[in-house]
Amino acid sequence: VMRWVLLGFSLVLTFFWLGIIVFDVEPPLMYALETFERYKYLVVELLLAMVFWTVLVGRGYCYYCPVGTVLAWVGRAAGQKILTTKGRCIGCGKCDSVCPMSIRIRERALEGQPVVDLRCVGCCHCVDACPVHALEYSTAFLRRFGGRR
């Protein structure tokens, strides 16, 4: 929920500032809005998110970042998934340990189910780490034109 709130809030502010630029108007309390935007960025997005979550969770900010939310939409639209081969997975867990987004890939690989997760950034670290090559990165484009599943 937090990622959607931050994305919505950022979009509202972005369109607000674009409206000011395009229509060349100065709304009342302009200084207060500028100050609010500055503190929102510095305190919420930089200080709290990047430092606090990085210390505690590694890439925790990626769970809440509005850019990550947009990339998730792009991945969903592209049909991004990690294909797994049932029976080939040996359950070593190397895929889970290298995933920067802490996605539980091993469980899906053992079941032979594709990994489709909005947190997946498509880095393919899990694919490269698999010692038995049970994982394969795929998108709708690759499946249609690349001869992939």
mmCIF file of C-alpha atoms in Angstrom:
data_model
loop_
_atom_site.group_PDB
_atom_site.id
_atom_site.type_symbol
_atom_site.label_atom_id
_atom_site.label_comp_id
_atom_site.label_asym_id
_atom_site.label_seq_id
_atom_site.Cartn_x
_atom_site.Cartn_y
_atom_site.Cartn_z
ATOM 1 C CA VAL A 1 0.000 0.000 0.000
ATOM 2 C CA MET A 2 2.852 2.345 0.859
ATOM 3 C CA ARG A 3 4.313 2.123 -2.649
ATOM 4 C CA TRP A 4 0.960 3.064 -4.203
ATOM 5 C CA VAL A 5 0.545 5.999 -1.818
ATOM 6 C CA LEU A 6 4.049 7.304 -2.605
ATOM 7 C CA LEU A 7 3.501 6.834 -6.337
ATOM 8 C CA GLY A 8 0.159 8.646 -6.217
ATOM 9 C CA PHE A 9 1.579 11.439 -4.089
ATOM 10 C CA SER A 10 4.562 11.851 -6.425
ATOM 11 C CA LEU A 11 2.325 11.894 -9.508
ATOM 12 C CA VAL A 12 0.049 14.552 -7.994
ATOM 13 C CA LEU A 13 3.042 16.744 -7.190
ATOM 14 C CA THR A 14 4.577 16.137 -10.622
ATOM 15 C CA PHE A 15 1.401 17.180 -12.445
ATOM 16 C CA PHE A 16 0.996 20.114 -10.087
ATOM 17 C CA TRP A 17 4.484 21.434 -10.884
ATOM 18 C CA LEU A 18 4.033 20.739 -14.609
ATOM 19 C CA GLY A 19 0.796 22.743 -14.506
ATOM 20 C CA ILE A 20 2.625 25.656 -12.912
ATOM 21 C CA ILE A 21 5.320 25.528 -15.604
ATOM 22 C CA VAL A 22 2.940 25.094 -18.540
ATOM 23 C CA PHE A 23 0.364 27.681 -17.467
ATOM 24 C CA ASP A 24 2.974 30.053 -16.016
ATOM 25 C CA VAL A 25 1.026 30.765 -12.855
ATOM 26 C CA GLU A 26 2.195 31.204 -9.310
ATOM 27 C CA PRO A 27 -0.271 29.703 -6.865
ATOM 28 C CA PRO A 28 -0.777 31.184 -3.434
ATOM 29 C CA LEU A 29 1.598 29.815 -0.822
ATOM 30 C CA MET A 30 4.184 28.937 -3.477
ATOM 31 C CA TYR A 31 7.034 29.132 -0.966
ATOM 32 C CA ALA A 32 5.221 26.766 1.409
ATOM 33 C CA LEU A 33 4.655 24.250 -1.411
ATOM 34 C CA GLU A 34 8.285 24.402 -2.471
ATOM 35 C CA THR A 35 9.426 23.893 1.102
ATOM 36 C CA PHE A 36 7.011 20.981 1.593
ATOM 37 C CA GLU A 37 8.228 19.312 -1.618
ATOM 38 C CA ARG A 38 11.844 19.776 -0.625
ATOM 39 C CA TYR A 39 11.341 18.240 2.825
ATOM 40 C CA LYS A 40 9.249 15.402 1.405
ATOM 41 C CA TYR A 41 12.074 14.530 -0.917
ATOM 42 C CA LEU A 42 14.929 14.972 1.527
ATOM 43 C CA VAL A 43 13.349 13.452 4.612
ATOM 44 C CA VAL A 44 10.982 10.784 3.309
ATOM 45 C CA GLU A 45 12.569 9.641 0.097
ATOM 46 C CA LEU A 46 16.259 10.024 0.764
ATOM 47 C CA LEU A 47 16.908 9.878 4.453
ATOM 48 C CA LEU A 48 14.297 7.503 5.774
ATOM 49 C CA ALA A 49 13.854 5.247 2.798
ATOM 50 C CA MET A 50 17.355 4.877 1.484
ATOM 51 C CA VAL A 51 19.267 4.842 4.745
ATOM 52 C CA PHE A 52 16.798 3.202 7.121
ATOM 53 C CA TRP A 53 15.547 0.492 4.770
ATOM 54 C CA THR A 54 18.960 -0.148 3.257
ATOM 55 C CA VAL A 55 20.399 -0.833 6.698
ATOM 56 C CA LEU A 56 17.522 -3.090 7.739
ATOM 57 C CA VAL A 57 16.457 -4.860 4.562
ATOM 58 C CA GLY A 58 19.124 -4.335 1.909
ATOM 59 C CA ARG A 59 17.074 -3.010 -0.996
ATOM 60 C CA GLY A 60 14.039 -2.247 1.116
ATOM 61 C CA TYR A 61 13.472 1.092 -0.564
ATOM 62 C CA CYS A 62 12.772 -0.730 -3.825
ATOM 63 C CA TYR A 63 9.581 -2.070 -2.258
ATOM 64 C CA TYR A 64 8.256 1.474 -1.802
ATOM 65 C CA CYS A 65 9.917 3.518 -4.531
ATOM 66 C CA PRO A 66 7.482 4.926 -7.113
ATOM 67 C CA VAL A 67 9.947 4.041 -9.886
ATOM 68 C CA GLY A 68 9.848 0.405 -8.767
ATOM 69 C CA THR A 69 6.063 0.487 -8.987
ATOM 70 C CA VAL A 70 6.187 1.805 -12.553
ATOM 71 C CA LEU A 71 8.796 -0.810 -13.497
ATOM 72 C CA ALA A 72 6.495 -3.460 -12.042
ATOM 73 C CA TRP A 73 3.747 -2.273 -14.387
ATOM 74 C CA VAL A 74 6.151 -2.432 -17.336
ATOM 75 C CA GLY A 75 7.217 -5.943 -16.332
ATOM 76 C CA ARG A 76 3.593 -7.018 -16.000
ATOM 77 C CA ALA A 77 2.729 -5.529 -19.416
ATOM 78 C CA ALA A 78 5.755 -7.243 -20.972
ATOM 79 C CA GLY A 79 4.749 -10.602 -19.513
ATOM 80 C CA GLN A 80 7.980 -10.850 -17.548
ATOM 81 C CA LYS A 81 8.450 -14.103 -15.666
ATOM 82 C CA ILE A 82 11.060 -16.595 -14.588
ATOM 83 C CA LEU A 83 10.214 -19.971 -16.080
ATOM 84 C CA THR A 84 11.066 -23.046 -14.048
ATOM 85 C CA THR A 85 11.615 -26.638 -15.057
ATOM 86 C CA LYS A 86 9.803 -29.046 -12.760
ATOM 87 C CA GLY A 87 12.050 -31.838 -11.643
ATOM 88 C CA ARG A 88 15.324 -30.095 -12.440
ATOM 89 C CA CYS A 89 15.377 -27.921 -9.321
ATOM 90 C CA ILE A 90 17.511 -29.490 -6.608
ATOM 91 C CA GLY A 91 16.292 -27.095 -3.919
ATOM 92 C CA CYS A 92 19.705 -25.611 -3.150
ATOM 93 C CA GLY A 93 18.254 -22.129 -2.569
ATOM 94 C CA LYS A 94 20.978 -20.257 -4.445
ATOM 95 C CA CYS A 95 18.307 -18.435 -6.442
ATOM 96 C CA ASP A 96 16.697 -17.124 -3.256
ATOM 97 C CA SER A 97 20.011 -16.053 -1.754
ATOM 98 C CA VAL A 98 21.076 -13.938 -4.760
ATOM 99 C CA CYS A 99 17.717 -12.284 -5.435
ATOM 100 C CA PRO A 100 18.106 -8.592 -4.523
ATOM 101 C CA MET A 101 14.339 -8.326 -4.010
ATOM 102 C CA SER A 102 14.081 -11.336 -1.669
ATOM 103 C CA ILE A 103 11.601 -13.156 -3.883
ATOM 104 C CA ARG A 104 11.051 -16.778 -2.888
ATOM 105 C CA ILE A 105 12.006 -18.425 -6.162
ATOM 106 C CA ARG A 106 12.974 -21.846 -4.816
ATOM 107 C CA GLU A 107 9.407 -22.727 -3.786
ATOM 108 C CA ARG A 108 8.056 -22.007 -7.253
ATOM 109 C CA ALA A 109 10.941 -23.817 -8.957
ATOM 110 C CA LEU A 110 10.351 -26.967 -6.910
ATOM 111 C CA GLU A 111 6.691 -26.897 -8.017
ATOM 112 C CA GLY A 112 7.609 -26.148 -11.635
ATOM 113 C CA GLN A 113 5.532 -22.958 -11.522
ATOM 114 C CA PRO A 114 6.679 -19.717 -13.208
ATOM 115 C CA VAL A 115 7.814 -16.908 -10.937
ATOM 116 C CA VAL A 116 5.632 -13.865 -11.577
ATOM 117 C CA ASP A 117 6.153 -11.185 -8.961
ATOM 118 C CA LEU A 118 5.703 -7.411 -9.079
ATOM 119 C CA ARG A 119 8.931 -6.994 -7.119
ATOM 120 C CA CYS A 120 11.008 -8.765 -9.803
ATOM 121 C CA VAL A 121 13.323 -6.280 -11.521
ATOM 122 C CA GLY A 122 14.448 -8.738 -14.200
ATOM 123 C CA CYS A 123 18.094 -8.794 -13.131
ATOM 124 C CA CYS A 124 18.406 -12.562 -13.827
ATOM 125 C CA HIS A 125 20.728 -13.140 -10.863
ATOM 126 C CA CYS A 126 18.629 -16.174 -9.978
ATOM 127 C CA VAL A 127 18.944 -17.584 -13.507
ATOM 128 C CA ASP A 128 22.726 -17.161 -13.448
ATOM 129 C CA ALA A 129 23.065 -18.663 -9.961
ATOM 130 C CA CYS A 130 21.130 -21.860 -10.673
ATOM 131 C CA PRO A 131 23.661 -24.714 -10.860
ATOM 132 C CA VAL A 132 21.298 -27.020 -12.797
ATOM 133 C CA HIS A 133 19.887 -24.356 -15.164
ATOM 134 C CA ALA A 134 16.312 -24.889 -13.990
ATOM 135 C CA LEU A 135 15.428 -21.198 -14.407
ATOM 136 C CA GLU A 136 14.932 -19.125 -17.545
ATOM 137 C CA TYR A 137 14.039 -15.424 -17.933
ATOM 138 C CA SER A 138 11.167 -14.817 -20.296
ATOM 139 C CA THR A 139 8.895 -12.076 -21.586
ATOM 140 C CA ALA A 140 5.963 -12.180 -23.992
ATOM 141 C CA PHE A 141 8.268 -10.889 -26.748
ATOM 142 C CA LEU A 142 10.855 -13.611 -26.133
ATOM 143 C CA ARG A 143 8.185 -16.303 -25.990
ATOM 144 C CA ARG A 144 6.656 -15.135 -29.265
ATOM 145 C CA PHE A 145 9.736 -14.285 -31.321
ATOM 146 C CA GLY A 146 12.666 -15.857 -29.523
ATOM 147 C CA GLY A 147 11.499 -19.451 -29.621
ATOM 148 C CA ARG A 148 11.081 -19.506 -25.847
ATOM 149 C CA ARG A 149 8.195 -21.020 -23.946
#
